[in-house]
CSV table of C-alpha atoms and ligand atoms in Angstrom, one decimal:
chain,number,residue,atom,x,y,z
A,4,MET,CA,-11.4,-21.1,-17.7
A,5,LYS,CA,-12.9,-21.6,-14.3
A,6,ILE,CA,-11.7,-21.0,-10.7
A,7,THR,CA,-11.3,-24.3,-8.9
A,8,ARG,CA,-9.8,-23.3,-5.5
A,9,VAL,CA,-8.7,-20.3,-3.4
A,10,GLU,CA,-5.9,-20.6,-0.9
A,11,ALA,CA,-5.2,-18.0,1.8
A,12,ILE,CA,-1.8,-18.7,3.4
A,13,PRO,CA,-0.8,-16.7,6.4
A,14,VAL,CA,3.0,-16.1,6.9
A,15,ARG,CA,4.9,-14.8,9.8
A,16,GLN,CA,8.5,-14.0,10.5
A,17,SER,CA,10.2,-16.5,12.9
A,18,SER,CA,11.4,-13.8,15.3
A,19,THR,CA,8.9,-12.1,17.7
A,20,ILE,CA,6.5,-9.5,16.1
A,21,GLU,CA,7.5,-6.0,17.3
A,22,LEU,CA,4.8,-3.4,17.9
A,23,ILE,CA,6.4,-1.0,15.5
A,24,ASN,CA,4.9,0.4,12.3
A,25,ASP,CA,6.4,-2.3,10.1
A,26,SER,CA,3.6,-4.3,8.5
A,27,ALA,CA,6.0,-6.6,6.7
A,28,GLN,CA,6.6,-8.7,9.8
A,29,ASP,CA,3.7,-11.0,8.7
A,30,GLY,CA,1.4,-11.3,5.8
A,31,ILE,CA,-1.0,-13.5,3.8
A,32,ILE,CA,-0.4,-14.9,0.4
A,33,ILE,CA,-3.4,-15.6,-1.8
A,34,LYS,CA,-3.4,-18.3,-4.5
A,35,VAL,CA,-6.3,-18.6,-7.0
A,36,HIS,CA,-6.2,-21.9,-8.9
A,37,THR,CA,-7.9,-22.6,-12.2
A,38,ASP,CA,-8.9,-25.7,-14.2
A,39,GLU,CA,-6.3,-24.8,-16.9
A,40,GLY,CA,-3.4,-25.1,-14.5
A,41,ILE,CA,-2.8,-21.3,-14.2
A,42,THR,CA,-2.5,-20.0,-10.7
A,43,GLY,CA,-2.7,-16.3,-9.9
A,44,ILE,CA,-1.0,-14.9,-6.8
A,45,GLY,CA,-1.9,-11.9,-4.6
A,46,GLU,CA,-1.4,-10.7,-1.1
A,47,VAL,CA,-3.2,-8.7,1.6
A,48,ASP,CA,-1.5,-6.4,4.0
A,49,SER,CA,-3.9,-6.7,6.9
A,50,ALA,CA,-4.6,-9.0,9.9
A,51,PRO,CA,-3.7,-12.3,8.2
A,52,TRP,CA,-5.9,-14.6,10.2
A,53,VAL,CA,-9.0,-12.4,9.9
A,54,VAL,CA,-8.5,-12.3,6.1
A,55,LYS,CA,-8.2,-16.1,6.0
A,56,SER,CA,-11.4,-16.5,7.9
A,57,ILE,CA,-13.2,-14.1,5.5
A,58,ILE,CA,-12.0,-16.2,2.5
A,59,ASP,CA,-12.6,-19.6,4.1
A,60,THR,CA,-15.8,-19.1,6.0
A,61,PRO,CA,-18.9,-20.9,4.7
A,62,SER,CA,-21.9,-18.7,3.7
A,63,SER,CA,-24.4,-17.7,6.4
A,64,HIS,CA,-27.0,-16.3,4.0
A,65,ARG,CA,-27.6,-14.4,0.7
A,66,ILE,CA,-25.4,-11.3,1.5
A,67,CYS,CA,-23.2,-12.8,4.2
A,68,ARG,CA,-21.0,-15.2,2.2
A,69,GLY,CA,-17.4,-16.4,2.4
A,70,LEU,CA,-15.4,-15.0,-0.5
A,71,GLY,CA,-13.7,-18.3,-1.5
A,72,GLU,CA,-17.0,-20.0,-1.9
A,73,MET,CA,-18.3,-17.3,-4.2
A,74,LEU,CA,-15.4,-17.7,-6.5
A,75,ILE,CA,-15.6,-21.4,-7.3
A,76,GLY,CA,-16.7,-22.0,-10.9
A,77,GLU,CA,-16.3,-18.3,-11.9
A,78,ASN,CA,-14.4,-17.2,-15.0
A,79,PRO,CA,-11.4,-15.3,-13.7
A,80,PHE,CA,-11.5,-12.9,-16.7
A,81,GLU,CA,-14.8,-11.4,-15.5
A,82,ILE,CA,-13.0,-9.3,-13.0
A,83,GLU,CA,-15.4,-6.4,-12.7
A,84,ARG,CA,-18.4,-8.7,-12.3
A,85,ILE,CA,-16.6,-10.8,-9.7
A,86,TRP,CA,-15.6,-7.7,-7.7
A,87,GLU,CA,-19.3,-6.6,-7.5
A,88,LYS,CA,-20.3,-10.1,-6.6
A,89,LEU,CA,-17.9,-10.3,-3.7
A,90,TYR,CA,-18.8,-6.8,-2.5
A,91,VAL,CA,-22.5,-7.4,-2.6
A,92,GLY,CA,-22.2,-11.0,-1.3
A,93,SER,CA,-20.4,-9.8,1.8
A,94,THR,CA,-22.4,-6.6,2.4
A,95,PHE,CA,-23.8,-7.8,5.7
A,96,TYR,CA,-20.4,-7.9,7.4
A,97,GLY,CA,-18.3,-6.0,4.9
A,98,ARG,CA,-18.4,-2.9,2.7
A,99,ARG,CA,-15.2,-1.6,4.3
A,100,GLY,CA,-12.3,-2.8,6.4
A,101,VAL,CA,-10.9,-6.3,6.3
A,102,VAL,CA,-13.5,-7.7,3.8
A,103,ILE,CA,-12.3,-5.2,1.3
A,104,HIS,CA,-8.7,-6.1,2.2
A,105,ALA,CA,-9.5,-9.7,1.5
A,106,ILE,CA,-11.2,-8.9,-1.9
A,107,SER,CA,-8.0,-6.9,-2.8
A,108,GLY,CA,-5.8,-10.0,-2.6
A,109,ILE,CA,-8.2,-12.0,-4.7
A,110,ASP,CA,-8.5,-9.2,-7.3
A,111,ILE,CA,-4.7,-9.0,-7.7
A,112,ALA,CA,-4.5,-12.8,-8.2
A,113,LEU,CA,-7.2,-12.5,-10.9
A,114,TRP,CA,-5.2,-9.9,-12.8
A,115,ASP,CA,-2.2,-12.2,-12.5
A,116,ILE,CA,-4.2,-15.1,-14.0
A,117,MET,CA,-5.4,-13.0,-16.9
A,118,GLY,CA,-1.9,-11.8,-17.7
A,119,LYS,CA,-0.5,-15.2,-17.5
A,120,ALA,CA,-3.3,-16.6,-19.7
A,121,LEU,CA,-2.9,-13.9,-22.4
A,122,ASN,CA,0.9,-13.7,-22.0
A,123,LEU,CA,0.7,-10.0,-21.2
A,124,PRO,CA,2.0,-7.9,-18.3
A,125,VAL,CA,-0.7,-6.5,-16.0
A,126,TYR,CA,0.1,-2.9,-16.9
A,127,LYS,CA,-0.9,-3.6,-20.5
A,128,LEU,CA,-4.2,-5.1,-19.3
A,129,LEU,CA,-4.7,-2.0,-17.2
A,130,GLY,CA,-4.6,0.2,-20.3
A,131,GLY,CA,-0.9,0.4,-21.2
A,132,ALA,CA,2.1,2.3,-20.1
A,133,GLN,CA,1.6,6.0,-19.4
A,134,ARG,CA,5.3,6.3,-18.5
A,135,GLY,CA,8.4,4.3,-19.5
A,136,LYS,CA,9.9,4.2,-16.0
A,137,VAL,CA,8.7,5.0,-12.5
A,138,ARG,CA,10.7,6.9,-9.9
A,139,ALA,CA,11.0,4.8,-6.8
A,140,TYR,CA,11.1,6.3,-3.3
A,141,ALA,CA,13.0,4.4,-0.6
A,142,SER,CA,10.5,3.9,2.2
A,143,THR,CA,11.8,3.4,5.7
A,144,LEU,CA,11.0,4.0,9.4
A,145,MET,CA,12.2,7.3,11.0
A,146,PRO,CA,14.8,6.7,13.7
A,147,TYR,CA,14.7,8.4,17.1
A,148,THR,CA,17.6,10.8,17.1
A,149,PRO,CA,18.7,13.5,14.6
A,150,GLN,CA,22.1,11.7,14.1
A,151,GLU,CA,20.3,8.5,13.2
A,152,ALA,CA,17.9,10.4,10.9
A,153,TYR,CA,20.9,12.0,9.2
A,154,ASP,CA,22.6,8.6,8.7
A,155,GLU,CA,19.5,6.8,7.5
A,156,THR,CA,18.8,9.5,4.9
A,157,LYS,CA,22.4,9.5,3.7
A,158,LYS,CA,22.3,5.8,3.3
A,159,TRP,CA,19.5,5.9,0.7
A,160,VAL,CA,20.8,8.9,-1.1
A,161,GLU,CA,24.1,7.0,-1.5
A,162,GLN,CA,22.1,4.2,-3.0
A,163,GLY,CA,20.9,6.5,-5.8
A,164,TYR,CA,17.4,7.3,-4.6
A,165,THR,CA,16.2,10.8,-5.4
A,166,ALA,CA,13.1,10.5,-3.2
A,167,ILE,CA,13.1,9.0,0.4
A,168,LYS,CA,10.3,8.6,2.9
A,169,LEU,CA,10.9,8.4,6.6
A,170,GLY,CA,7.9,7.6,8.8
A,171,TRP,CA,6.5,6.8,12.2
A,172,GLY,CA,9.1,5.7,14.8
A,173,GLY,CA,10.8,8.9,16.0
A,174,PHE,CA,7.9,11.0,14.8
A,175,GLU,CA,5.9,9.6,17.7
A,176,GLN,CA,7.8,12.0,19.9
A,177,GLY,CA,6.9,15.7,20.5
A,178,ASN,CA,6.9,18.5,17.9
A,179,ARG,CA,10.3,19.7,19.0
A,180,GLU,CA,11.8,16.3,18.3
A,181,ILE,CA,10.0,16.0,15.0
A,182,VAL,CA,11.4,19.3,13.7
A,183,GLU,CA,14.9,18.3,14.7
A,184,LEU,CA,14.5,14.9,12.9
A,185,VAL,CA,13.3,16.6,9.7
A,186,LYS,CA,16.0,19.2,9.9
A,187,ALA,CA,18.7,16.5,10.2
A,188,SER,CA,17.2,14.5,7.3
A,189,ARG,CA,17.2,17.6,5.1
A,190,GLU,CA,20.8,18.3,6.0
A,191,ALA,CA,21.8,14.8,5.0
A,192,ALA,CA,19.8,14.9,1.7
A,193,GLY,CA,20.9,18.4,0.5
A,194,PRO,CA,18.4,20.6,-1.5
A,195,ASN,CA,17.8,18.3,-4.5
A,196,ILE,CA,16.4,15.2,-2.9
A,197,ASP,CA,12.6,14.8,-2.4
A,198,LEU,CA,11.9,14.0,1.2
A,199,LEU,CA,8.5,12.6,2.2
A,200,PHE,CA,7.5,12.5,5.9
A,201,ASP,CA,4.9,10.1,7.3
A,202,LEU,CA,4.1,11.6,10.6
A,203,GLY,CA,1.8,9.0,12.1
A,204,PHE,CA,-1.4,9.8,14.0
A,205,ILE,CA,-1.1,8.2,17.4
A,206,PRO,CA,-1.5,10.9,20.1
A,207,SER,CA,-0.1,10.7,23.7
A,208,ASP,CA,-0.8,12.9,26.7
A,209,ASP,CA,2.0,15.3,25.9
A,210,HIS,CA,1.7,14.9,22.1
A,211,PRO,CA,-1.9,15.8,21.1
A,212,ILE,CA,-2.8,15.3,17.5
A,213,ASP,CA,-5.4,17.6,16.0
A,214,ALA,CA,-5.7,19.9,13.1
A,215,ALA,CA,-4.5,23.0,15.0
A,216,SER,CA,-1.4,21.4,16.4
A,217,ARG,CA,-0.6,19.8,13.1
A,218,MET,CA,-1.0,23.2,11.3
A,219,ALA,CA,1.5,24.7,13.7
A,220,LEU,CA,3.9,21.8,13.2
A,221,VAL,CA,3.7,21.9,9.4
A,222,LYS,CA,4.4,25.6,9.4
A,223,GLU,CA,7.7,24.8,11.2
A,224,LEU,CA,8.5,22.1,8.7
A,225,GLU,CA,7.9,24.3,5.6
A,226,PRO,CA,11.5,25.6,5.6
A,227,PHE,CA,12.8,22.1,5.1
A,228,ALA,CA,10.7,21.7,1.9
A,229,PRO,CA,9.0,18.3,2.4
A,230,TYR,CA,7.7,16.8,-0.8
A,231,TRP,CA,4.7,15.7,1.2
A,232,ILE,CA,3.5,15.2,4.7
A,233,GLU,CA,1.7,11.9,5.1
A,234,GLU,CA,-1.2,10.9,7.3
A,235,PRO,CA,-0.7,13.7,9.8
A,236,LEU,CA,-4.2,13.1,11.3
A,237,PHE,CA,-6.4,10.2,12.1
A,238,ALA,CA,-8.0,8.7,8.9
A,239,ASP,CA,-11.5,9.7,10.0
A,240,ASP,CA,-10.7,13.4,10.5
A,241,TYR,CA,-11.7,14.6,7.0
A,242,GLU,CA,-12.4,18.1,8.3
A,243,GLY,CA,-9.0,18.3,9.9
A,244,TYR,CA,-7.4,17.2,6.7
A,245,ARG,CA,-9.1,20.0,4.8
A,246,LYS,CA,-8.1,22.7,7.3
A,247,LEU,CA,-4.5,21.5,7.2
A,248,ALA,CA,-4.3,21.1,3.4
A,249,GLU,CA,-5.7,24.7,3.0
A,250,SER,CA,-3.2,26.1,5.6
A,251,THR,CA,0.0,25.1,3.8
A,252,SER,CA,1.7,24.9,0.4
A,253,ILE,CA,3.1,21.5,1.3
A,254,ARG,CA,1.3,18.5,-0.2
A,255,ILE,CA,-0.8,16.6,2.2
A,256,ALA,CA,-1.0,12.8,1.5
A,257,GLY,CA,-3.2,10.1,2.9
A,258,GLY,CA,-5.4,7.2,2.2
A,259,GLU,CA,-3.6,4.0,3.1
A,260,ASN,CA,-6.2,3.2,5.6
A,261,GLU,CA,-9.1,4.0,3.3
A,262,THR,CA,-10.9,1.4,1.2
A,263,THR,CA,-13.2,1.5,-1.9
A,264,ARG,CA,-14.0,4.4,-4.2
A,265,TYR,CA,-16.7,5.4,-1.7
A,266,GLY,CA,-14.1,6.0,1.1
A,267,PHE,CA,-11.8,7.8,-1.3
A,268,LYS,CA,-14.6,10.0,-2.5
A,269,GLU,CA,-14.9,11.3,1.1
A,270,LEU,CA,-11.2,11.7,1.5
A,271,ILE,CA,-10.8,13.6,-1.7
A,272,GLU,CA,-13.9,15.7,-1.6
A,273,GLN,CA,-14.2,16.4,2.1
A,274,GLY,CA,-10.5,15.9,3.1
A,275,GLY,CA,-9.1,17.9,0.3
A,276,VAL,CA,-5.8,16.0,0.2
A,277,ASP,CA,-3.2,16.6,-2.5
A,278,ILE,CA,-2.1,13.0,-2.9
A,279,VAL,CA,-4.1,9.8,-2.5
A,280,GLN,CA,-2.4,6.6,-1.4
A,281,PRO,CA,-4.6,3.6,-2.0
A,282,ASP,CA,-2.9,0.3,-1.0
A,283,VAL,CA,-3.7,-2.2,-3.8
A,284,THR,CA,-3.7,-5.0,-1.2
A,285,ARG,CA,-6.2,-3.1,1.0
A,286,CYS,CA,-8.3,-0.6,-1.0
A,287,GLY,CA,-10.1,-3.3,-3.1
A,288,GLY,CA,-7.3,-4.6,-5.3
A,289,LEU,CA,-5.9,-3.3,-8.6
A,290,SER,CA,-9.5,-2.9,-10.1
A,291,GLU,CA,-10.6,-0.6,-7.3
A,292,ALA,CA,-7.2,1.2,-7.1
A,293,LYS,CA,-7.6,2.0,-10.8
A,294,ARG,CA,-11.1,3.4,-10.2
A,295,ILE,CA,-9.7,5.4,-7.2
A,296,ALA,CA,-6.9,6.7,-9.4
A,297,GLN,CA,-9.5,7.8,-12.0
A,298,LEU,CA,-11.6,9.5,-9.3
A,299,ALA,CA,-8.4,11.3,-8.2
A,300,HIS,CA,-7.7,12.2,-11.8
A,301,ALA,CA,-11.1,13.8,-12.1
A,302,HIS,CA,-10.1,16.1,-9.2
A,303,HIS,CA,-6.6,16.8,-10.7
A,304,ILE,CA,-4.8,15.1,-7.9
A,305,THR,CA,-2.0,12.5,-7.9
A,306,CYS,CA,-2.2,8.9,-6.9
A,307,VAL,CA,0.8,7.2,-5.3
A,308,PRO,CA,-0.1,3.8,-3.9
A,309,HIS,CA,0.9,2.7,-0.5
A,310,ALA,CA,3.0,-0.5,-0.5
A,311,TRP,CA,4.6,-2.0,2.5
A,312,SER,CA,4.6,-5.8,2.6
A,313,SER,CA,6.2,-8.5,0.4
A,314,GLY,CA,7.4,-8.0,-3.1
A,315,ILE,CA,3.9,-8.8,-4.5
A,316,VAL,CA,2.5,-5.5,-3.4
A,317,VAL,CA,5.5,-3.7,-4.8
A,318,ALA,CA,5.1,-5.4,-8.2
A,319,ALA,CA,1.4,-4.9,-8.3
A,320,SER,CA,1.8,-1.2,-7.4
A,321,LEU,CA,4.4,-0.7,-10.1
A,322,HIS,CA,2.0,-2.1,-12.8
A,323,LEU,CA,-0.7,0.4,-11.5
A,324,VAL,CA,1.6,3.4,-11.4
A,325,THR,CA,2.9,2.6,-14.9
A,326,ALA,CA,-0.7,2.5,-16.2
A,327,ILE,CA,-2.4,5.5,-14.6
A,328,PRO,CA,-2.0,9.0,-16.0
A,329,ASN,CA,-1.8,10.6,-12.6
A,330,GLY,CA,0.8,8.3,-11.1
A,331,ALA,CA,4.1,9.7,-9.9
A,332,LEU,CA,6.2,7.5,-7.6
A,333,LEU,CA,6.5,3.9,-6.5
A,334,GLU,CA,6.8,3.3,-2.8
A,335,TYR,CA,9.8,0.9,-2.5
A,336,CYS,CA,9.7,-0.6,1.0
A,337,VAL,CA,13.2,-1.3,2.2
A,338,ALA,CA,12.2,-3.1,5.4
A,339,GLU,CA,14.6,-5.9,6.1
A,340,THR,CA,12.1,-8.6,7.1
A,341,PRO,CA,12.0,-12.1,5.6
A,342,ILE,CA,8.4,-11.5,4.4
A,343,ARG,CA,9.6,-8.4,2.4
A,344,GLN,CA,12.9,-10.0,1.3
A,345,GLU,CA,12.3,-13.7,0.7
A,346,MET,CA,8.7,-14.3,-0.5
A,347,LEU,CA,9.6,-13.9,-4.2
A,348,LEU,CA,12.3,-15.5,-6.3
A,349,SER,CA,13.1,-12.1,-7.8
A,350,ASP,CA,12.0,-8.7,-6.5
A,351,VAL,CA,11.3,-5.5,-8.5
A,352,THR,CA,14.7,-3.9,-8.9
A,353,VAL,CA,15.5,-0.2,-8.5
A,354,LYS,CA,18.4,1.2,-10.5
A,355,ASP,CA,19.5,4.9,-10.3
A,356,GLY,CA,16.3,5.6,-8.3
A,357,TYR,CA,14.0,4.2,-10.9
A,358,ALA,CA,12.0,0.9,-10.7
A,359,GLU,CA,12.3,-1.4,-13.7
A,360,ILE,CA,9.0,-2.9,-15.0
A,361,THR,CA,9.2,-6.2,-16.7
A,362,ASP,CA,7.2,-7.5,-19.6
A,363,LYS,CA,6.8,-11.0,-18.0
A,364,PRO,CA,3.2,-12.1,-18.1
A,365,GLY,CA,0.8,-11.2,-15.2
A,366,LEU,CA,2.5,-9.5,-12.2
A,367,GLY,CA,5.8,-10.8,-13.6
A,368,VAL,CA,6.8,-12.3,-10.2
A,369,GLU,CA,7.3,-15.8,-9.0
A,370,LEU,CA,6.6,-17.0,-5.5
A,371,ASN,CA,9.5,-18.5,-3.5
A,372,GLU,CA,7.7,-21.7,-2.5
A,373,GLU,CA,10.5,-22.7,-0.1
A,374,ALA,CA,10.1,-19.4,1.8
A,375,LEU,CA,6.4,-19.8,1.7
A,376,GLU,CA,6.7,-23.2,3.4
A,377,LYS,CA,9.2,-21.9,5.9
A,378,TYR,CA,7.2,-18.9,7.0
A,379,ARG,CA,3.6,-20.2,6.7
A,380,CYS,CA,2.0,-20.4,10.1
A,381,ASP,CA,-1.2,-22.2,9.4
A,382,ARG,CA,0.1,-25.7,10.2
B,1480,MG,MG1,2.0,5.6,5.8
């Protein structure tokens, strides 16, 4: 089997993009076509037009090549060799950031092709199921007032989730407001629901963000027993992460903005986080996410992939979490955008708080071509 064509299709919701922390307002769908009629799909949660350029650009020289061009004629089953080829062939302008994001979408599509060709679900190709079912956490934005935080938490508890994450939004206020929001959320959830809080890391003049102020804040949050505190510091502040992680018994999670095994090595070894959150559409794809999960496993820490875009990232993450020994939860993005809700004919379903994995070949999902046509923004 040979790869014949790579399509990178940017999509965007019809309504105006809001500058909130909802990355499911736009996206980019990747299609990798083969000479045997099998097409693999993937996606990238990044800046869609930049990703498209990285895939479509012609080569400039030996190690400054467009990703699409490097794939033509390759055997999609040779995933590891292709990954290294793309990484090395883009070294001059890549190594981290958007180039790795773009490689991620291609890598996911290659796993989808392999599964479809062999009639096997991706989790079996990744090594088989380590668990029969995966607990899903409802992932949503934190509202701005305690009453809204209470109502939002209640809403997902009532839908059967036993773990809920609230992030950004209202957490961009001061420490006093953050404590009130967390308190309201815990009151709504009761003692038995796991609450995950994604604090965000954007400082303002009256809301500085550094290890010392976060240590004081996390101390105040301890009585509300968060399951984890996510990305409380800027992604480059490994030293701050270590200080914070050592100062509290609450798990510190991070890594959605990290790419490659090399980036995660720093985050784990220098940052000392308790949970790593590689995003399979950003960290280097399913291949790299598996290597990152193995690295985390060698340090006895848990890997819970970040997933906030269309249903493709949710499905790909579910396959990964099913197949890694140190997986624990699936991030189930409940954003109500057309990109999140309409790009697939059928989404991963969650029942009684658990995500259901299918044994359909590949990722087990089918693109909604009508929605793709409706929201594509490249013509
Ligand atoms: Mg996050």
